[in-house]
Amino acid sequence: MSGRASVDIRQRIRAPAAGVASYISDFRNARNWMVGIEQIEDLGGDAYRLHLESPVGLLKPEARVVERSEGRIRWVYTSTVEGEGAVEVSPEGESCCTVHYTGSFAPGGAILRRAARLAGMERFARRNGERSLMRLKALMEAGRYR
């Protein structure tokens, strides 16, 4: 175990793929649906600082969006945390879609990485990822994203 956590989760959502894709393509909206993100600061130029609750305390990693295409957003962490994440929306007819969230990350530095491993970072990341997609599902199906 390296202290690196990874997730690979899918969620079916009864909402048009275009609307879901548009919502997730604005990284600032992640605060509304990603569990554990307390705040997002827009640093300009597709760079953001996240205030992220973790098993080792509050982390403030910076992230940069490196891909934003129809139905897909991908980012890399540029400080405090090592890793990346991506969300992809695939249509399933006119009023349904599947959202696929993948990511891997580890706190920077040997001490934080060891603490993350001991605190169960992998389990924490998976649980928060599942809860995040359930929250996104609830928002999208209720039409609260407009």
Tab-separated table of N, CA and C in Angstrom:
chain	number	residue	atom	x	y	z
A	1	MET	N	0.839	-1.195	0.000
A	1	MET	CA	0.000	0.000	0.000
A	1	MET	C	0.876	1.248	0.000
A	2	SER	N	0.621	2.136	-0.941
A	2	SER	CA	1.440	3.333	-1.092
A	2	SER	C	0.800	4.556	-0.471
A	3	GLY	N	-0.428	4.460	0.015
A	3	GLY	CA	-1.147	5.627	0.507
A	3	GLY	C	-1.904	6.328	-0.598
A	4	ARG	N	-1.803	5.816	-1.826
A	4	ARG	CA	-2.523	6.384	-2.968
A	4	ARG	C	-3.919	5.770	-3.007
A	5	ALA	N	-4.904	6.613	-3.177
A	5	ALA	CA	-6.294	6.163	-3.270
A	5	ALA	C	-6.748	6.293	-4.711
A	6	SER	N	-7.566	5.348	-5.137
A	6	SER	CA	-8.109	5.447	-6.492
A	6	SER	C	-9.580	5.050	-6.473
A	7	VAL	N	-10.310	5.642	-7.407
A	7	VAL	CA	-11.730	5.350	-7.549
A	7	VAL	C	-12.057	5.146	-9.017
A	8	ASP	N	-13.044	4.310	-9.271
A	8	ASP	CA	-13.560	4.061	-10.608
A	8	ASP	C	-15.024	3.700	-10.403
A	9	ILE	N	-15.909	4.686	-10.555
A	9	ILE	CA	-17.303	4.546	-10.160
A	9	ILE	C	-18.208	5.040	-11.291
A	10	ARG	N	-19.317	4.361	-11.473
A	10	ARG	CA	-20.318	4.762	-12.470
A	10	ARG	C	-21.666	4.947	-11.786
A	11	GLN	N	-22.444	5.876	-12.332
A	11	GLN	CA	-23.790	6.123	-11.807
A	11	GLN	C	-24.711	6.450	-12.975
A	12	ARG	N	-25.829	5.782	-13.038
A	12	ARG	CA	-26.839	6.064	-14.054
A	12	ARG	C	-27.724	7.197	-13.528
A	13	ILE	N	-27.987	8.197	-14.373
A	13	ILE	CA	-28.767	9.368	-13.982
A	13	ILE	C	-29.885	9.585	-14.996
A	14	ARG	N	-31.096	9.782	-14.486
A	14	ARG	CA	-32.248	10.052	-15.354
A	14	ARG	C	-32.319	11.559	-15.622
A	15	ALA	N	-31.445	12.002	-16.499
A	15	ALA	CA	-31.390	13.404	-16.930
A	15	ALA	C	-30.640	13.425	-18.256
A	16	PRO	N	-30.947	14.386	-19.118
A	16	PRO	CA	-30.252	14.467	-20.414
A	16	PRO	C	-28.746	14.638	-20.238
A	17	ALA	N	-27.993	13.880	-21.002
A	17	ALA	CA	-26.536	13.915	-20.920
A	17	ALA	C	-25.984	15.319	-21.145
A	18	ALA	N	-26.558	16.066	-22.059
A	18	ALA	CA	-26.044	17.415	-22.363
A	18	ALA	C	-26.110	18.325	-21.137
A	19	GLY	N	-27.204	18.254	-20.385
A	19	GLY	CA	-27.335	19.083	-19.186
A	19	GLY	C	-26.357	18.681	-18.105
A	20	VAL	N	-26.190	17.375	-17.901
A	20	VAL	CA	-25.249	16.876	-16.893
A	20	VAL	C	-23.830	17.254	-17.299
A	21	ALA	N	-23.499	17.059	-18.572
A	21	ALA	CA	-22.152	17.386	-19.061
A	21	ALA	C	-21.848	18.868	-18.914
A	22	SER	N	-22.819	19.699	-19.224
A	22	SER	CA	-22.634	21.145	-19.092
A	22	SER	C	-22.372	21.526	-17.636
A	23	TYR	N	-23.102	20.921	-16.731
A	23	TYR	CA	-22.954	21.221	-15.302
A	23	TYR	C	-21.582	20.795	-14.786
A	24	ILE	N	-21.159	19.591	-15.096
A	24	ILE	CA	-19.869	19.131	-14.575
A	24	ILE	C	-18.684	19.792	-15.269
A	25	SER	N	-18.891	20.344	-16.469
A	25	SER	CA	-17.772	20.968	-17.180
A	25	SER	C	-17.326	22.275	-16.523
A	26	ASP	N	-18.182	22.842	-15.674
A	26	ASP	CA	-17.785	24.019	-14.892
A	26	ASP	C	-17.247	23.510	-13.566
A	27	PHE	N	-15.934	23.477	-13.437
A	27	PHE	CA	-15.273	22.880	-12.275
A	27	PHE	C	-15.731	23.511	-10.961
A	28	ARG	N	-16.153	24.773	-11.012
A	28	ARG	CA	-16.624	25.433	-9.789
A	28	ARG	C	-17.862	24.757	-9.212
A	29	ASN	N	-18.626	24.047	-10.039
A	29	ASN	CA	-19.807	23.338	-9.560
A	29	ASN	C	-19.461	22.108	-8.730
A	30	ALA	N	-18.217	21.674	-8.774
A	30	ALA	CA	-17.818	20.477	-8.016
A	30	ALA	C	-18.151	20.616	-6.532
A	31	ARG	N	-18.111	21.808	-6.009
A	31	ARG	CA	-18.428	22.029	-4.591
A	31	ARG	C	-19.861	21.602	-4.273
A	32	ASN	N	-20.751	21.718	-5.248
A	32	ASN	CA	-22.157	21.378	-5.039
A	32	ASN	C	-22.426	19.881	-5.025
A	33	TRP	N	-21.548	19.107	-5.656
A	33	TRP	CA	-21.841	17.673	-5.743
A	33	TRP	C	-20.723	16.769	-5.245
A	34	MET	N	-19.493	17.230	-5.189
A	34	MET	CA	-18.394	16.387	-4.707
A	34	MET	C	-18.307	16.463	-3.184
A	35	VAL	N	-18.547	15.342	-2.555
A	35	VAL	CA	-18.514	15.249	-1.101
A	35	VAL	C	-17.087	15.491	-0.609
A	36	GLY	N	-16.950	16.344	0.390
A	36	GLY	CA	-15.648	16.638	0.980
A	36	GLY	C	-15.054	17.957	0.531
A	37	ILE	N	-15.533	18.507	-0.577
A	37	ILE	CA	-15.026	19.804	-1.034
A	37	ILE	C	-15.811	20.894	-0.314
A	38	GLU	N	-15.107	21.635	0.514
A	38	GLU	CA	-15.729	22.691	1.311
A	38	GLU	C	-15.809	24.009	0.539
A	39	GLN	N	-14.803	24.256	-0.294
A	39	GLN	CA	-14.721	25.523	-1.016
A	39	GLN	C	-13.838	25.333	-2.243
A	40	ILE	N	-14.105	26.123	-3.289
A	40	ILE	CA	-13.264	26.139	-4.485
A	40	ILE	C	-12.925	27.583	-4.798
A	41	GLU	N	-11.639	27.861	-4.904
A	41	GLU	CA	-11.177	29.191	-5.292
A	41	GLU	C	-10.751	29.137	-6.756
A	42	ASP	N	-11.279	30.024	-7.570
A	42	ASP	CA	-10.903	30.121	-8.973
A	42	ASP	C	-9.630	30.951	-9.051
A	43	LEU	N	-8.528	30.326	-9.464
A	43	LEU	CA	-7.235	31.012	-9.548
A	43	LEU	C	-6.974	31.577	-10.937
A	44	GLY	N	-7.911	31.360	-11.861
A	44	GLY	CA	-7.749	31.848	-13.228
A	44	GLY	C	-7.010	30.847	-14.095
A	45	GLY	N	-7.261	30.898	-15.378
A	45	GLY	CA	-6.555	30.034	-16.323
A	45	GLY	C	-6.814	28.554	-16.093
A	46	ASP	N	-8.030	28.182	-15.722
A	46	ASP	CA	-8.401	26.796	-15.451
A	46	ASP	C	-7.665	26.195	-14.256
A	47	ALA	N	-7.206	27.048	-13.334
A	47	ALA	CA	-6.560	26.587	-12.101
A	47	ALA	C	-7.475	26.917	-10.916
A	48	TYR	N	-7.519	26.000	-9.956
A	48	TYR	CA	-8.401	26.139	-8.809
A	48	TYR	C	-7.694	25.655	-7.551
A	49	ARG	N	-8.080	26.218	-6.416
A	49	ARG	CA	-7.623	25.706	-5.123
A	49	ARG	C	-8.839	25.107	-4.434
A	50	LEU	N	-8.715	23.852	-4.043
A	50	LEU	CA	-9.803	23.151	-3.372
A	50	LEU	C	-9.552	23.137	-1.876
A	51	HIS	N	-10.576	23.304	-1.104
A	51	HIS	CA	-10.511	23.107	0.343
A	51	HIS	C	-11.203	21.765	0.554
A	52	LEU	N	-10.403	20.734	0.801
A	52	LEU	CA	-10.867	19.360	0.766
A	52	LEU	C	-10.683	18.685	2.120
A	53	GLU	N	-11.780	18.212	2.680
A	53	GLU	CA	-11.727	17.464	3.935
A	53	GLU	C	-11.255	16.044	3.630
A	54	SER	N	-10.266	15.565	4.380
A	54	SER	CA	-9.703	14.233	4.152
A	54	SER	C	-9.487	13.538	5.496
A	55	PRO	N	-9.136	12.266	5.487
A	55	PRO	CA	-8.881	11.566	6.749
A	55	PRO	C	-7.682	12.126	7.518
A	56	VAL	N	-6.843	12.903	6.841
A	56	VAL	CA	-5.672	13.487	7.511
A	56	VAL	C	-5.862	14.987	7.758
A	57	GLY	N	-7.110	15.448	7.665
A	57	GLY	CA	-7.407	16.854	7.920
A	57	GLY	C	-7.703	17.624	6.648
A	58	LEU	N	-7.826	18.931	6.791
A	58	LEU	CA	-8.135	19.800	5.654
A	58	LEU	C	-6.903	19.945	4.768
A	59	LEU	N	-7.074	19.624	3.490
A	59	LEU	CA	-6.019	19.808	2.495
A	59	LEU	C	-6.467	20.908	1.551
A	60	LYS	N	-5.514	21.664	1.024
A	60	LYS	CA	-5.826	22.737	0.078
A	60	LYS	C	-5.008	22.568	-1.201
A	61	PRO	N	-5.285	21.496	-1.929
A	61	PRO	CA	-4.531	21.281	-3.163
A	61	PRO	C	-4.982	22.216	-4.272
A	62	GLU	N	-4.061	22.495	-5.163
A	62	GLU	CA	-4.403	23.215	-6.377
A	62	GLU	C	-4.591	22.195	-7.487
A	63	ALA	N	-5.532	22.474	-8.362
A	63	ALA	CA	-5.823	21.587	-9.482
A	63	ALA	C	-5.930	22.429	-10.747
A	64	ARG	N	-5.568	21.816	-11.866
A	64	ARG	CA	-5.664	22.484	-13.152
A	64	ARG	C	-6.460	21.595	-14.094
A	65	VAL	N	-7.487	22.147	-14.711
A	65	VAL	CA	-8.269	21.413	-15.701
A	65	VAL	C	-7.413	21.295	-16.958
A	66	VAL	N	-7.169	20.062	-17.385
A	66	VAL	CA	-6.315	19.828	-18.551
A	66	VAL	C	-7.096	19.336	-19.765
A	67	GLU	N	-8.354	18.986	-19.551
A	67	GLU	CA	-9.192	18.568	-20.678
A	67	GLU	C	-10.638	18.918	-20.353
A	68	ARG	N	-11.261	19.535	-21.309
A	68	ARG	CA	-12.680	19.866	-21.191
A	68	ARG	C	-13.252	19.706	-22.594
A	69	SER	N	-13.938	18.604	-22.811
A	69	SER	CA	-14.535	18.348	-24.115
A	69	SER	C	-15.987	17.961	-23.894
A	70	GLU	N	-16.703	17.728	-24.957
A	70	GLU	CA	-18.117	17.400	-24.830
A	70	GLU	C	-18.287	16.144	-23.975
A	71	GLY	N	-18.837	16.328	-22.792
A	71	GLY	CA	-19.106	15.199	-21.915
A	71	GLY	C	-17.949	14.736	-21.061
A	72	ARG	N	-16.834	15.453	-21.055
A	72	ARG	CA	-15.666	14.999	-20.280
A	72	ARG	C	-14.905	16.186	-19.707
A	73	ILE	N	-14.477	16.035	-18.454
A	73	ILE	CA	-13.569	16.998	-17.831
A	73	ILE	C	-12.503	16.187	-17.098
A	74	ARG	N	-11.258	16.635	-17.211
A	74	ARG	CA	-10.146	15.949	-16.548
A	74	ARG	C	-9.248	17.001	-15.919
A	75	TRP	N	-8.757	16.713	-14.717
A	75	TRP	CA	-7.887	17.637	-14.006
A	75	TRP	C	-6.711	16.896	-13.386
A	76	VAL	N	-5.641	17.663	-13.120
A	76	VAL	CA	-4.480	17.138	-12.407
A	76	VAL	C	-4.244	18.026	-11.196
A	77	TYR	N	-3.764	17.412	-10.137
A	77	TYR	CA	-3.401	18.169	-8.948
A	77	TYR	C	-1.986	18.699	-9.133
A	78	THR	N	-1.782	19.963	-8.779
A	78	THR	CA	-0.486	20.596	-9.004
A	78	THR	C	0.234	20.960	-7.716
A	79	SER	N	-0.416	20.776	-6.572
A	79	SER	CA	0.247	21.020	-5.289
A	79	SER	C	-0.459	20.230	-4.198
A	80	THR	N	0.245	19.948	-3.123
A	80	THR	CA	-0.272	19.314	-1.910
A	80	THR	C	-0.701	17.863	-2.105
A	81	VAL	N	-1.317	17.566	-3.240
A	81	VAL	CA	-1.811	16.230	-3.557
A	81	VAL	C	-1.229	15.823	-4.900
A	82	GLU	N	-0.872	14.550	-5.022
A	82	GLU	CA	-0.413	14.011	-6.297
A	82	GLU	C	-1.539	13.190	-6.895
A	83	GLY	N	-1.811	13.366	-8.175
A	83	GLY	CA	-2.831	12.548	-8.830
A	83	GLY	C	-3.656	13.328	-9.813
A	84	GLU	N	-4.794	12.735	-10.177
A	84	GLU	CA	-5.673	13.331	-11.173
A	84	GLU	C	-7.081	12.794	-11.012
A	85	GLY	N	-8.016	13.399	-11.740
A	85	GLY	CA	-9.393	12.942	-11.735
A	85	GLY	C	-10.047	13.244	-13.071
A	86	ALA	N	-11.137	12.539	-13.342
A	86	ALA	CA	-11.883	12.762	-14.576
A	86	ALA	C	-13.336	12.352	-14.367
A	87	VAL	N	-14.222	13.047	-15.056
A	87	VAL	CA	-15.634	12.703	-15.072
A	87	VAL	C	-16.071	12.700	-16.532
A	88	GLU	N	-16.731	11.615	-16.924
A	88	GLU	CA	-17.207	11.485	-18.296
A	88	GLU	C	-18.696	11.145	-18.281
A	89	VAL	N	-19.450	11.821	-19.149
A	89	VAL	CA	-20.889	11.613	-19.250
A	89	VAL	C	-21.189	10.959	-20.598
A	90	SER	N	-21.863	9.805	-20.542
A	90	SER	CA	-22.232	9.088	-21.763
A	90	SER	C	-23.747	9.024	-21.866
A	91	PRO	N	-24.309	9.475	-23.000
A	91	PRO	CA	-25.771	9.437	-23.153
A	91	PRO	C	-26.297	8.014	-23.249
A	92	GLU	N	-27.504	7.830	-22.731
A	92	GLU	CA	-28.260	6.578	-22.867
A	92	GLU	C	-29.669	6.971	-23.280
A	93	GLY	N	-29.832	7.310	-24.519
A	93	GLY	CA	-31.111	7.818	-24.993
A	93	GLY	C	-31.208	9.312	-24.737
A	94	GLU	N	-32.422	9.857	-24.869
A	94	GLU	CA	-32.616	11.300	-24.751
A	94	GLU	C	-32.647	11.806	-23.320
A	95	SER	N	-33.090	10.981	-22.399
A	95	SER	CA	-33.306	11.495	-21.036
A	95	SER	C	-32.563	10.717	-19.962
A	96	CYS	N	-31.471	10.079	-20.340
A	96	CYS	CA	-30.715	9.310	-19.357
A	96	CYS	C	-29.243	9.306	-19.758
A	97	CYS	N	-28.381	9.127	-18.782
A	97	CYS	CA	-26.954	9.068	-19.064
A	97	CYS	C	-26.241	8.277	-17.969
A	98	THR	N	-25.010	7.934	-18.238
A	98	THR	CA	-24.146	7.310	-17.241
A	98	THR	C	-22.979	8.262	-16.988
A	99	VAL	N	-22.687	8.500	-15.716
A	99	VAL	CA	-21.552	9.326	-15.328
A	99	VAL	C	-20.480	8.399	-14.793
A	100	HIS	N	-19.275	8.539	-15.316
A	100	HIS	CA	-18.135	7.711	-14.933
A	100	HIS	C	-17.086	8.613	-14.298
A	101	TYR	N	-16.805	8.370	-13.024
A	101	TYR	CA	-15.823	9.164	-12.271
A	101	TYR	C	-14.624	8.285	-11.966
A	102	THR	N	-13.447	8.756	-12.368
A	102	THR	CA	-12.206	8.062	-12.047
A	102	THR	C	-11.245	9.052	-11.414
A	103	GLY	N	-10.413	8.550	-10.563
A	103	GLY	CA	-9.417	9.421	-9.959
A	103	GLY	C	-8.414	8.632	-9.153
A	104	SER	N	-7.277	9.234	-8.971
A	104	SER	CA	-6.265	8.680	-8.081
A	104	SER	C	-5.546	9.856	-7.442
A	105	PHE	N	-5.269	9.719	-6.163
A	105	PHE	CA	-4.573	10.799	-5.486
A	105	PHE	C	-3.926	10.294	-4.215
A	106	ALA	N	-2.945	11.039	-3.796
A	106	ALA	CA	-2.253	10.773	-2.538
A	106	ALA	C	-1.757	12.102	-2.004
A	107	PRO	N	-1.842	12.292	-0.708
A	107	PRO	CA	-1.264	13.514	-0.140
A	107	PRO	C	0.232	13.542	-0.428
A	108	GLY	N	0.763	14.739	-0.663
A	108	GLY	CA	2.190	14.878	-0.900
A	108	GLY	C	2.966	14.685	0.394
A	109	GLY	N	4.147	14.141	0.287
A	109	GLY	CA	5.009	13.969	1.448
A	109	GLY	C	4.813	12.629	2.137
A	110	ALA	N	5.911	12.057	2.590
A	110	ALA	CA	5.897	10.723	3.181
A	110	ALA	C	5.051	10.641	4.452
A	111	ILE	N	5.110	11.648	5.287
A	111	ILE	CA	4.365	11.596	6.555
A	111	ILE	C	2.867	11.623	6.306
A	112	LEU	N	2.407	12.554	5.476
A	112	LEU	CA	0.975	12.610	5.162
A	112	LEU	C	0.515	11.360	4.421
A	113	ARG	N	1.352	10.832	3.551
A	113	ARG	CA	0.989	9.634	2.800
A	113	ARG	C	0.821	8.441	3.747
A	114	ARG	N	1.724	8.314	4.703
A	114	ARG	CA	1.628	7.229	5.687
A	114	ARG	C	0.366	7.404	6.532
A	115	ALA	N	0.095	8.635	6.965
A	115	ALA	CA	-1.101	8.904	7.760
A	115	ALA	C	-2.362	8.576	6.958
A	116	ALA	N	-2.364	8.907	5.676
A	116	ALA	CA	-3.512	8.622	4.820
A	116	ALA	C	-3.739	7.121	4.700
A	117	ARG	N	-2.667	6.381	4.538
A	117	ARG	CA	-2.782	4.921	4.445
A	117	ARG	C	-3.360	4.354	5.738
A	118	LEU	N	-2.843	4.797	6.868
A	118	LEU	CA	-3.322	4.307	8.164
A	118	LEU	C	-4.766	4.723	8.436
A	119	ALA	N	-5.166	5.873	7.912
A	119	ALA	CA	-6.527	6.375	8.131
A	119	ALA	C	-7.544	5.784	7.156
A	120	GLY	N	-7.078	4.949	6.236
A	120	GLY	CA	-8.005	4.314	5.294
A	120	GLY	C	-8.402	5.209	4.133
A	121	MET	N	-7.426	5.869	3.515
A	121	MET	CA	-7.699	6.795	2.414
A	121	MET	C	-8.431	6.120	1.259
A	122	GLU	N	-8.090	4.889	0.929
A	122	GLU	CA	-8.736	4.188	-0.188
A	122	GLU	C	-10.242	4.030	0.086
A	123	ARG	N	-10.598	3.560	1.251
A	123	ARG	CA	-12.005	3.378	1.620
A	123	ARG	C	-12.728	4.728	1.659
A	124	PHE	N	-12.047	5.731	2.210
A	124	PHE	CA	-12.594	7.087	2.288
A	124	PHE	C	-12.890	7.632	0.892
A	125	ALA	N	-11.928	7.469	-0.031
A	125	ALA	CA	-12.079	7.976	-1.397
A	125	ALA	C	-13.232	7.283	-2.112
A	126	ARG	N	-13.350	5.981	-1.960
A	126	ARG	CA	-14.424	5.240	-2.614
A	126	ARG	C	-15.782	5.660	-2.048
A	127	ARG	N	-15.887	5.745	-0.744
A	127	ARG	CA	-17.159	6.138	-0.118
A	127	ARG	C	-17.564	7.550	-0.556
A	128	ASN	N	-16.610	8.483	-0.527
A	128	ASN	CA	-16.926	9.851	-0.950
A	128	ASN	C	-17.256	9.918	-2.438
A	129	GLY	N	-16.580	9.113	-3.260
A	129	GLY	CA	-16.889	9.072	-4.687
A	129	GLY	C	-18.301	8.572	-4.936
A	130	GLU	N	-18.684	7.505	-4.244
A	130	GLU	CA	-20.045	6.976	-4.383
A	130	GLU	C	-21.074	7.993	-3.903
A	131	ARG	N	-20.822	8.614	-2.769
A	131	ARG	CA	-21.739	9.618	-2.242
A	131	ARG	C	-21.819	10.827	-3.171
A	132	SER	N	-20.688	11.194	-3.783
A	132	SER	CA	-20.664	12.332	-4.711
A	132	SER	C	-21.554	12.068	-5.921
A	133	LEU	N	-21.446	10.871	-6.485
A	133	LEU	CA	-22.273	10.570	-7.657
A	133	LEU	C	-23.750	10.446	-7.280
A	134	MET	N	-24.048	10.003	-6.076
A	134	MET	CA	-25.443	9.980	-5.617
A	134	MET	C	-25.964	11.413	-5.454
A	135	ARG	N	-25.115	12.304	-4.948
A	135	ARG	CA	-25.516	13.711	-4.810
A	135	ARG	C	-25.738	14.332	-6.185
A	136	LEU	N	-24.833	14.061	-7.136
A	136	LEU	CA	-24.990	14.569	-8.496
A	136	LEU	C	-26.291	14.038	-9.107
A	137	LYS	N	-26.557	12.760	-8.908
A	137	LYS	CA	-27.789	12.145	-9.403
A	137	LYS	C	-29.013	12.877	-8.850
A	138	ALA	N	-29.015	13.122	-7.549
A	138	ALA	CA	-30.145	13.809	-6.918
A	138	ALA	C	-30.327	15.221	-7.485
A	139	LEU	N	-29.231	15.958	-7.647
A	139	LEU	CA	-29.304	17.309	-8.215
A	139	LEU	C	-29.843	17.298	-9.635
A	140	MET	N	-29.313	16.407	-10.451
A	140	MET	CA	-29.683	16.358	-11.860
A	140	MET	C	-31.121	15.895	-12.035
A	141	GLU	N	-31.517	14.853	-11.302
A	141	GLU	CA	-32.872	14.345	-11.453
A	141	GLU	C	-33.927	15.277	-10.902
A	142	ALA	N	-33.536	16.121	-9.946
A	142	ALA	CA	-34.472	17.115	-9.399
A	142	ALA	C	-34.497	18.393	-10.232
A	143	GLY	N	-33.581	18.494	-11.205
A	143	GLY	CA	-33.538	19.686	-12.055
A	143	GLY	C	-32.990	20.891	-11.347
A	144	ARG	N	-32.188	20.721	-10.312
A	144	ARG	CA	-31.680	21.839	-9.506
A	144	ARG	C	-30.394	22.455	-10.050
A	145	TYR	N	-29.945	22.008	-11.168
A	145	TYR	CA	-28.678	22.478	-11.721
A	145	TYR	C	-28.846	23.646	-12.651
A	146	ARG	N	-30.014	24.045	-12.980
A	146	ARG	CA	-30.231	25.092	-13.989
A	146	ARG	C	-30.002	26.452	-13.424
